[in-house]
Amino acid sequence: MKHKLTYRAINENTLSISWPKDMSDSTFTEIQGFLTSIEQDSINGVLTSYAAYHEIAVIFDPEKTNHGILIEYFKSVQISSPKIVYSKLWVVPVCYEANYAPDLPNLSDQLGMSTDEIIHKHSQQEYKVHFLGFLPGFMYLGGLDEALHIPRKNKPQLTPQGSVAIGGAQTGIYPQESPGGWHVIGNCPLKFFDPLEDPPCLFQPGDHVKFNPVSYQEYKVMALEIKLDVFDYGQIVRNG
């Protein structure tokens, strides 16, 4: 294994396994391979496991096993090939115009670059979905240009649904209206979470995302099509 792991008891039935705090492809691959190994090995007492971008939480039955037994087991585990691989490239429409980008002027001042340059750098990258969390359908995306890295806001603010935002070394899209501390630079009209769909989240870990700047008029047309449930999501997805 490339990375040195850290083990920590969260509570009486949860063990945390942590990787270095980065969003590299190697970390993503190791985490997904580790999850696959846990599932395939059917470890006695383990109920389920969840992944974040540099951490796995293992939930277990304390009457059947404990932290110490699991730590010793995981130290010697052979990582399997991950089930999750790059599967789709989503070309995601984003309107970066002023009424959808309230934090863009301030971000321009802080980063010392024009708003056009920020939009160009943000939309030229291809991002990987490392995991889903915080809100149903919220994607944590790796691959943000280092020139756009910026600390989160000191005070969270109510953030509209569809907001495309930057926080720290990450970018993402708010699938629902929510308090948030990231800097909003645009908005996307897509529907990212539907509990009636299978899977309920539009994007999955391992998918790639590229932002496509659209005009206000184009945004409004797509938003109406989505509201009327006639938008063709096939036009924005490419098979990997």
PDB file of C-alpha atoms in Angstrom:
ATOM      1  CA  MET A   1       0.000   0.000   0.000  1.00  0.00           C
ATOM      2  CA  LYS A   2       1.366   3.410  -0.987  1.00  0.00           C
ATOM      3  CA  HIS A   3       0.000   5.434   1.935  1.00  0.00           C
ATOM      4  CA  LYS A   4       0.425   5.029   5.687  1.00  0.00           C
ATOM      5  CA  LEU A   5      -2.958   4.650   7.343  1.00  0.00           C
ATOM      6  CA  THR A   6      -4.189   5.992  10.691  1.00  0.00           C
ATOM      7  CA  TYR A   7      -6.745   4.107  12.796  1.00  0.00           C
ATOM      8  CA  ARG A   8      -9.029   5.799  15.325  1.00  0.00           C
ATOM      9  CA  ALA A   9     -11.995   4.672  17.449  1.00  0.00           C
ATOM     10  CA  ILE A  10     -14.962   7.000  16.811  1.00  0.00           C
ATOM     11  CA  ASN A  11     -17.299   5.325  19.294  1.00  0.00           C
ATOM     12  CA  GLU A  12     -17.988   1.849  20.649  1.00  0.00           C
ATOM     13  CA  ASN A  13     -18.997   0.457  17.250  1.00  0.00           C
ATOM     14  CA  THR A  14     -17.189   2.632  14.677  1.00  0.00           C
ATOM     15  CA  LEU A  15     -13.590   2.581  13.485  1.00  0.00           C
ATOM     16  CA  SER A  16     -12.089   5.324  11.324  1.00  0.00           C
ATOM     17  CA  ILE A  17      -9.348   4.481   8.797  1.00  0.00           C
ATOM     18  CA  SER A  18      -7.639   7.629   7.475  1.00  0.00           C
ATOM     19  CA  TRP A  19      -5.386   8.394   4.525  1.00  0.00           C
ATOM     20  CA  PRO A  20      -3.274  11.559   4.084  1.00  0.00           C
ATOM     21  CA  LYS A  21      -5.477  14.598   3.468  1.00  0.00           C
ATOM     22  CA  ASP A  22      -5.294  14.942  -0.271  1.00  0.00           C
ATOM     23  CA  MET A  23      -7.621  14.307  -3.191  1.00  0.00           C
ATOM     24  CA  SER A  24      -5.185  12.421  -5.393  1.00  0.00           C
ATOM     25  CA  ASP A  25      -6.117   9.615  -7.758  1.00  0.00           C
ATOM     26  CA  SER A  26      -3.932   7.179  -5.820  1.00  0.00           C
ATOM     27  CA  THR A  27      -5.771   7.907  -2.560  1.00  0.00           C
ATOM     28  CA  PHE A  28      -9.135   7.533  -4.295  1.00  0.00           C
ATOM     29  CA  THR A  29      -8.094   4.188  -5.824  1.00  0.00           C
ATOM     30  CA  GLU A  30      -6.780   2.836  -2.506  1.00  0.00           C
ATOM     31  CA  ILE A  31      -9.940   3.837  -0.629  1.00  0.00           C
ATOM     32  CA  GLN A  32     -12.220   2.246  -3.216  1.00  0.00           C
ATOM     33  CA  GLY A  33     -10.056  -0.888  -3.261  1.00  0.00           C
ATOM     34  CA  PHE A  34     -10.168  -1.033   0.536  1.00  0.00           C
ATOM     35  CA  LEU A  35     -13.972  -0.782   0.470  1.00  0.00           C
ATOM     36  CA  THR A  36     -14.103  -3.606  -2.076  1.00  0.00           C
ATOM     37  CA  SER A  37     -11.887  -5.769   0.159  1.00  0.00           C
ATOM     38  CA  ILE A  38     -14.123  -5.157   3.174  1.00  0.00           C
ATOM     39  CA  GLU A  39     -17.177  -6.183   1.159  1.00  0.00           C
ATOM     40  CA  GLN A  40     -15.566  -9.254  -0.409  1.00  0.00           C
ATOM     41  CA  ASP A  41     -13.985 -10.565   2.802  1.00  0.00           C
ATOM     42  CA  SER A  42     -17.295 -10.628   4.742  1.00  0.00           C
ATOM     43  CA  ILE A  43     -15.431  -9.775   7.961  1.00  0.00           C
ATOM     44  CA  ASN A  44     -17.027 -11.159  11.105  1.00  0.00           C
ATOM     45  CA  GLY A  45     -19.003  -8.465  12.924  1.00  0.00           C
ATOM     46  CA  VAL A  46     -18.620  -5.758  10.287  1.00  0.00           C
ATOM     47  CA  LEU A  47     -22.023  -4.305   9.361  1.00  0.00           C
ATOM     48  CA  THR A  48     -21.171  -1.688   6.758  1.00  0.00           C
ATOM     49  CA  SER A  49     -18.591   0.916   5.714  1.00  0.00           C
ATOM     50  CA  TYR A  50     -18.688   4.427   4.288  1.00  0.00           C
ATOM     51  CA  ALA A  51     -16.043   6.449   2.461  1.00  0.00           C
ATOM     52  CA  ALA A  52     -15.104  10.126   2.482  1.00  0.00           C
ATOM     53  CA  TYR A  53     -12.323  11.581   0.359  1.00  0.00           C
ATOM     54  CA  HIS A  54      -9.538  10.504   2.730  1.00  0.00           C
ATOM     55  CA  GLU A  55     -11.312   8.313   5.271  1.00  0.00           C
ATOM     56  CA  ILE A  56     -13.409   5.166   5.713  1.00  0.00           C
ATOM     57  CA  ALA A  57     -15.795   4.619   8.624  1.00  0.00           C
ATOM     58  CA  VAL A  58     -16.323   0.938   9.485  1.00  0.00           C
ATOM     59  CA  ILE A  59     -19.477   0.154  11.481  1.00  0.00           C
ATOM     60  CA  PHE A  60     -19.414  -3.103  13.436  1.00  0.00           C
ATOM     61  CA  ASP A  61     -21.274  -5.174  16.032  1.00  0.00           C
ATOM     62  CA  PRO A  62     -19.319  -4.798  19.322  1.00  0.00           C
ATOM     63  CA  GLU A  63     -20.665  -8.148  20.520  1.00  0.00           C
ATOM     64  CA  LYS A  64     -18.860  -9.903  17.654  1.00  0.00           C
ATOM     65  CA  THR A  65     -15.635  -7.910  17.256  1.00  0.00           C
ATOM     66  CA  ASN A  66     -13.821  -4.809  18.507  1.00  0.00           C
ATOM     67  CA  HIS A  67     -11.511  -1.990  17.433  1.00  0.00           C
ATOM     68  CA  GLY A  68      -8.308  -3.890  18.218  1.00  0.00           C
ATOM     69  CA  ILE A  69      -9.238  -7.012  16.267  1.00  0.00           C
ATOM     70  CA  LEU A  70     -10.284  -4.963  13.248  1.00  0.00           C
ATOM     71  CA  ILE A  71      -7.173  -2.787  13.295  1.00  0.00           C
ATOM     72  CA  GLU A  72      -4.922  -5.838  13.259  1.00  0.00           C
ATOM     73  CA  TYR A  73      -6.957  -7.330  10.435  1.00  0.00           C
ATOM     74  CA  PHE A  74      -6.885  -4.175   8.322  1.00  0.00           C
ATOM     75  CA  LYS A  75      -3.138  -3.738   8.795  1.00  0.00           C
ATOM     76  CA  SER A  76      -2.602  -6.967   6.862  1.00  0.00           C
ATOM     77  CA  VAL A  77      -5.456  -6.708   4.363  1.00  0.00           C
ATOM     78  CA  GLN A  78      -4.665  -7.131   0.691  1.00  0.00           C
ATOM     79  CA  ILE A  79      -6.355  -4.358  -1.253  1.00  0.00           C
ATOM     80  CA  SER A  80      -8.607  -5.584  -4.040  1.00  0.00           C
ATOM     81  CA  SER A  81      -9.102  -3.931  -7.384  1.00  0.00           C
ATOM     82  CA  PRO A  82     -11.750  -1.286  -6.777  1.00  0.00           C
ATOM     83  CA  LYS A  83     -15.262  -1.877  -8.068  1.00  0.00           C
ATOM     84  CA  ILE A  84     -15.613   1.805  -8.851  1.00  0.00           C
ATOM     85  CA  VAL A  85     -13.723   2.949 -11.918  1.00  0.00           C
ATOM     86  CA  TYR A  86     -14.028   5.978 -14.138  1.00  0.00           C
ATOM     87  CA  SER A  87     -17.344   5.431 -15.873  1.00  0.00           C
ATOM     88  CA  LYS A  88     -18.798   8.705 -17.190  1.00  0.00           C
ATOM     89  CA  LEU A  89     -17.804  12.222 -18.097  1.00  0.00           C
ATOM     90  CA  TRP A  90     -20.550  14.751 -17.351  1.00  0.00           C
ATOM     91  CA  VAL A  91     -20.426  18.067 -19.217  1.00  0.00           C
ATOM     92  CA  VAL A  92     -22.283  20.207 -16.699  1.00  0.00           C
ATOM     93  CA  PRO A  93     -23.907  23.514 -17.748  1.00  0.00           C
ATOM     94  CA  VAL A  94     -23.058  26.472 -15.503  1.00  0.00           C
ATOM     95  CA  CYS A  95     -24.206  30.071 -15.768  1.00  0.00           C
ATOM     96  CA  TYR A  96     -21.407  32.262 -14.386  1.00  0.00           C
ATOM     97  CA  GLU A  97     -23.275  35.536 -14.986  1.00  0.00           C
ATOM     98  CA  ALA A  98     -23.524  38.108 -12.193  1.00  0.00           C
ATOM     99  CA  ASN A  99     -26.984  37.245 -10.860  1.00  0.00           C
ATOM    100  CA  TYR A 100     -25.823  33.661 -10.210  1.00  0.00           C
ATOM    101  CA  ALA A 101     -22.284  34.510  -9.062  1.00  0.00           C
ATOM    102  CA  PRO A 102     -22.539  36.767  -5.983  1.00  0.00           C
ATOM    103  CA  ASP A 103     -19.044  35.942  -4.713  1.00  0.00           C
ATOM    104  CA  LEU A 104     -17.199  36.194  -8.018  1.00  0.00           C
ATOM    105  CA  PRO A 105     -16.182  39.913  -7.712  1.00  0.00           C
ATOM    106  CA  ASN A 106     -14.829  39.429  -4.193  1.00  0.00           C
ATOM    107  CA  LEU A 107     -13.051  36.251  -5.279  1.00  0.00           C
ATOM    108  CA  SER A 108     -11.478  38.215  -8.116  1.00  0.00           C
ATOM    109  CA  ASP A 109     -10.077  40.745  -5.625  1.00  0.00           C
ATOM    110  CA  GLN A 110      -8.766  38.080  -3.255  1.00  0.00           C
ATOM    111  CA  LEU A 111      -7.139  35.961  -5.948  1.00  0.00           C
ATOM    112  CA  GLY A 112      -5.798  38.899  -7.959  1.00  0.00           C
ATOM    113  CA  MET A 113      -7.238  37.775 -11.281  1.00  0.00           C
ATOM    114  CA  SER A 114     -10.134  38.843 -13.470  1.00  0.00           C
ATOM    115  CA  THR A 115     -13.544  37.197 -13.241  1.00  0.00           C
ATOM    116  CA  ASP A 116     -13.093  35.932 -16.813  1.00  0.00           C
ATOM    117  CA  GLU A 117      -9.834  34.262 -15.834  1.00  0.00           C
ATOM    118  CA  ILE A 118     -11.474  32.599 -12.822  1.00  0.00           C
ATOM    119  CA  ILE A 119     -14.280  31.280 -15.023  1.00  0.00           C
ATOM    120  CA  HIS A 120     -11.775  30.050 -17.615  1.00  0.00           C
ATOM    121  CA  LYS A 121      -9.631  28.220 -15.057  1.00  0.00           C
ATOM    122  CA  HIS A 122     -12.677  26.732 -13.336  1.00  0.00           C
ATOM    123  CA  SER A 123     -14.311  25.497 -16.552  1.00  0.00           C
ATOM    124  CA  GLN A 124     -11.148  24.169 -18.224  1.00  0.00           C
ATOM    125  CA  GLN A 125     -10.414  21.524 -15.600  1.00  0.00           C
ATOM    126  CA  GLU A 126     -11.783  17.985 -15.568  1.00  0.00           C
ATOM    127  CA  TYR A 127     -12.777  16.955 -12.038  1.00  0.00           C
ATOM    128  CA  LYS A 128     -13.197  13.563 -10.396  1.00  0.00           C
ATOM    129  CA  VAL A 129     -16.117  12.792  -8.068  1.00  0.00           C
ATOM    130  CA  HIS A 130     -14.333  11.489  -4.964  1.00  0.00           C
ATOM    131  CA  PHE A 131     -17.388  10.992  -2.793  1.00  0.00           C
ATOM    132  CA  LEU A 132     -20.893  12.225  -2.024  1.00  0.00           C
ATOM    133  CA  GLY A 133     -21.765  13.825   1.297  1.00  0.00           C
ATOM    134  CA  PHE A 134     -22.798  16.864   3.360  1.00  0.00           C
ATOM    135  CA  LEU A 135     -26.116  16.974   1.444  1.00  0.00           C
ATOM    136  CA  PRO A 136     -27.808  14.257  -0.650  1.00  0.00           C
ATOM    137  CA  GLY A 137     -26.163  14.473  -4.062  1.00  0.00           C
ATOM    138  CA  PHE A 138     -23.402  16.923  -3.026  1.00  0.00           C
ATOM    139  CA  MET A 139     -20.227  16.030  -4.915  1.00  0.00           C
ATOM    140  CA  TYR A 140     -16.730  16.523  -3.530  1.00  0.00           C
ATOM    141  CA  LEU A 141     -14.656  17.129  -6.638  1.00  0.00           C
ATOM    142  CA  GLY A 142     -10.896  16.763  -6.927  1.00  0.00           C
ATOM    143  CA  GLY A 143      -8.818  18.613  -9.507  1.00  0.00           C
ATOM    144  CA  LEU A 144      -9.363  22.305  -8.760  1.00  0.00           C
ATOM    145  CA  ASP A 145      -6.623  24.520 -10.222  1.00  0.00           C
ATOM    146  CA  GLU A 146      -4.299  25.557  -7.374  1.00  0.00           C
ATOM    147  CA  ALA A 147      -4.618  29.180  -8.466  1.00  0.00           C
ATOM    148  CA  LEU A 148      -8.280  29.020  -7.348  1.00  0.00           C
ATOM    149  CA  HIS A 149      -7.659  27.573  -3.892  1.00  0.00           C
ATOM    150  CA  ILE A 150      -9.091  29.922  -1.273  1.00  0.00           C
ATOM    151  CA  PRO A 151     -10.181  29.588   2.392  1.00  0.00           C
ATOM    152  CA  ARG A 152     -13.870  29.121   3.079  1.00  0.00           C
ATOM    153  CA  LYS A 153     -15.954  32.045   4.283  1.00  0.00           C
ATOM    154  CA  ASN A 154     -15.695  32.923   7.963  1.00  0.00           C
ATOM    155  CA  LYS A 155     -19.475  32.894   8.316  1.00  0.00           C
ATOM    156  CA  PRO A 156     -21.756  30.459   6.419  1.00  0.00           C
ATOM    157  CA  GLN A 157     -24.576  31.978   4.377  1.00  0.00           C
ATOM    158  CA  LEU A 158     -27.758  30.577   2.875  1.00  0.00           C
ATOM    159  CA  THR A 159     -26.710  29.158  -0.495  1.00  0.00           C
ATOM    160  CA  PRO A 160     -29.265  28.618  -3.298  1.00  0.00           C
ATOM    161  CA  GLN A 161     -29.920  25.267  -4.932  1.00  0.00           C
ATOM    162  CA  GLY A 162     -27.613  24.626  -7.881  1.00  0.00           C
ATOM    163  CA  SER A 163     -24.897  26.987  -6.639  1.00  0.00           C
ATOM    164  CA  VAL A 164     -21.471  26.172  -8.069  1.00  0.00           C
ATOM    165  CA  ALA A 165     -18.913  27.098  -5.434  1.00  0.00           C
ATOM    166  CA  ILE A 166     -15.265  26.961  -4.372  1.00  0.00           C
ATOM    167  CA  GLY A 167     -14.040  26.237  -0.855  1.00  0.00           C
ATOM    168  CA  GLY A 168     -10.454  25.492   0.141  1.00  0.00           C
ATOM    169  CA  ALA A 169      -8.961  23.179  -2.489  1.00  0.00           C
ATOM    170  CA  GLN A 170     -12.332  21.897  -3.684  1.00  0.00           C
ATOM    171  CA  THR A 171     -15.257  22.812  -5.871  1.00  0.00           C
ATOM    172  CA  GLY A 172     -18.786  21.458  -5.849  1.00  0.00           C
ATOM    173  CA  ILE A 173     -22.468  22.096  -6.505  1.00  0.00           C
ATOM    174  CA  TYR A 174     -25.142  22.561  -3.837  1.00  0.00           C
ATOM    175  CA  PRO A 175     -27.959  20.144  -4.786  1.00  0.00           C
ATOM    176  CA  GLN A 176     -30.393  21.857  -2.394  1.00  0.00           C
ATOM    177  CA  GLU A 177     -30.638  25.237  -0.714  1.00  0.00           C
ATOM    178  CA  SER A 178     -28.455  25.078   2.367  1.00  0.00           C
ATOM    179  CA  PRO A 179     -26.233  27.134   4.661  1.00  0.00           C
ATOM    180  CA  GLY A 180     -22.747  27.004   3.212  1.00  0.00           C
ATOM    181  CA  GLY A 181     -19.318  28.560   3.564  1.00  0.00           C
ATOM    182  CA  TRP A 182     -18.064  28.151   0.003  1.00  0.00           C
ATOM    183  CA  HIS A 183     -17.706  31.017  -2.497  1.00  0.00           C
ATOM    184  CA  VAL A 184     -20.524  30.949  -5.083  1.00  0.00           C
ATOM    185  CA  ILE A 185     -19.338  31.639  -8.640  1.00  0.00           C
ATOM    186  CA  GLY A 186     -22.211  30.288 -10.742  1.00  0.00           C
ATOM    187  CA  ASN A 187     -25.315  28.129 -10.863  1.00  0.00           C
ATOM    188  CA  CYS A 188     -26.268  24.852 -12.519  1.00  0.00           C
ATOM    189  CA  PRO A 189     -29.909  24.010 -13.359  1.00  0.00           C
ATOM    190  CA  LEU A 190     -29.559  20.211 -13.148  1.00  0.00           C
ATOM    191  CA  LYS A 191     -31.400  18.011 -10.668  1.00  0.00           C
ATOM    192  CA  PHE A 192     -28.737  16.139  -8.713  1.00  0.00           C
ATOM    193  CA  PHE A 193     -30.820  14.099  -6.288  1.00  0.00           C
ATOM    194  CA  ASP A 194     -34.148  12.315  -6.679  1.00  0.00           C
ATOM    195  CA  PRO A 195     -35.156   9.770  -3.995  1.00  0.00           C
ATOM    196  CA  LEU A 196     -37.464   8.074  -6.510  1.00  0.00           C
ATOM    197  CA  GLU A 197     -34.603   7.262  -8.901  1.00  0.00           C
ATOM    198  CA  ASP A 198     -32.171   4.327  -8.641  1.00  0.00           C
ATOM    199  CA  PRO A 199     -29.535   5.396  -7.885  1.00  0.00           C
ATOM    200  CA  PRO A 200     -30.983   8.566  -6.334  1.00  0.00           C
ATOM    201  CA  CYS A 201     -27.832  10.627  -7.019  1.00  0.00           C
ATOM    202  CA  LEU A 202     -27.183  11.697 -10.610  1.00  0.00           C
ATOM    203  CA  PHE A 203     -23.388  11.418 -10.314  1.00  0.00           C
ATOM    204  CA  GLN A 204     -21.414   8.608  -8.682  1.00  0.00           C
ATOM    205  CA  PRO A 205     -17.903   8.357  -7.182  1.00  0.00           C
ATOM    206  CA  GLY A 206     -15.432   7.770  -9.988  1.00  0.00           C
ATOM    207  CA  ASP A 207     -17.354   9.864 -12.508  1.00  0.00           C
ATOM    208  CA  HIS A 208     -15.679  12.916 -14.042  1.00  0.00           C
ATOM    209  CA  VAL A 209     -17.183  16.388 -14.378  1.00  0.00           C
ATOM    210  CA  LYS A 210     -16.372  19.271 -16.700  1.00  0.00           C
ATOM    211  CA  PHE A 211     -18.154  22.617 -16.373  1.00  0.00           C
ATOM    212  CA  ASN A 212     -19.579  24.153 -19.549  1.00  0.00           C
ATOM    213  CA  PRO A 213     -20.262  27.925 -19.371  1.00  0.00           C
ATOM    214  CA  VAL A 214     -23.729  28.814 -20.680  1.00  0.00           C
ATOM    215  CA  SER A 215     -25.536  32.114 -21.127  1.00  0.00           C
ATOM    216  CA  TYR A 216     -28.409  33.313 -18.974  1.00  0.00           C
ATOM    217  CA  GLN A 217     -30.857  32.538 -21.801  1.00  0.00           C
ATOM    218  CA  GLU A 218     -29.491  29.001 -22.272  1.00  0.00           C
ATOM    219  CA  TYR A 219     -29.689  28.439 -18.512  1.00  0.00           C
ATOM    220  CA  LYS A 220     -33.342  29.517 -18.397  1.00  0.00           C
ATOM    221  CA  VAL A 221     -34.294  27.180 -21.259  1.00  0.00           C
ATOM    222  CA  MET A 222     -32.629  24.198 -19.550  1.00  0.00           C
ATOM    223  CA  ALA A 223     -34.147  25.087 -16.169  1.00  0.00           C
ATOM    224  CA  LEU A 224     -37.633  25.118 -17.737  1.00  0.00           C
ATOM    225  CA  GLU A 225     -37.029  21.783 -19.494  1.00  0.00           C
ATOM    226  CA  ILE A 226     -35.889  20.251 -16.203  1.00  0.00           C
ATOM    227  CA  LYS A 227     -38.928  21.637 -14.386  1.00  0.00           C
ATOM    228  CA  LEU A 228     -41.206  20.136 -17.054  1.00  0.00           C
ATOM    229  CA  ASP A 229     -39.256  16.858 -16.911  1.00  0.00           C
ATOM    230  CA  VAL A 230     -38.382  16.964 -20.604  1.00  0.00           C
ATOM    231  CA  PHE A 231     -34.648  17.679 -20.335  1.00  0.00           C
ATOM    232  CA  ASP A 232     -32.485  15.038 -22.021  1.00  0.00           C
ATOM    233  CA  TYR A 233     -29.671  14.208 -19.582  1.00  0.00           C
ATOM    234  CA  GLY A 234     -28.100  12.042 -22.277  1.00  0.00           C
ATOM    235  CA  GLN A 235     -26.860  15.184 -24.035  1.00  0.00           C
ATOM    236  CA  ILE A 236     -24.491  16.023 -21.160  1.00  0.00           C
ATOM    237  CA  VAL A 237     -22.978  12.617 -20.477  1.00  0.00           C
ATOM    238  CA  ARG A 238     -20.113  10.865 -22.221  1.00  0.00           C
ATOM    239  CA  ASN A 239     -19.236   7.229 -21.579  1.00  0.00           C
ATOM    240  CA  GLY A 240     -15.786   6.679 -20.121  1.00  0.00           C
TER     241      GLY A 240
END
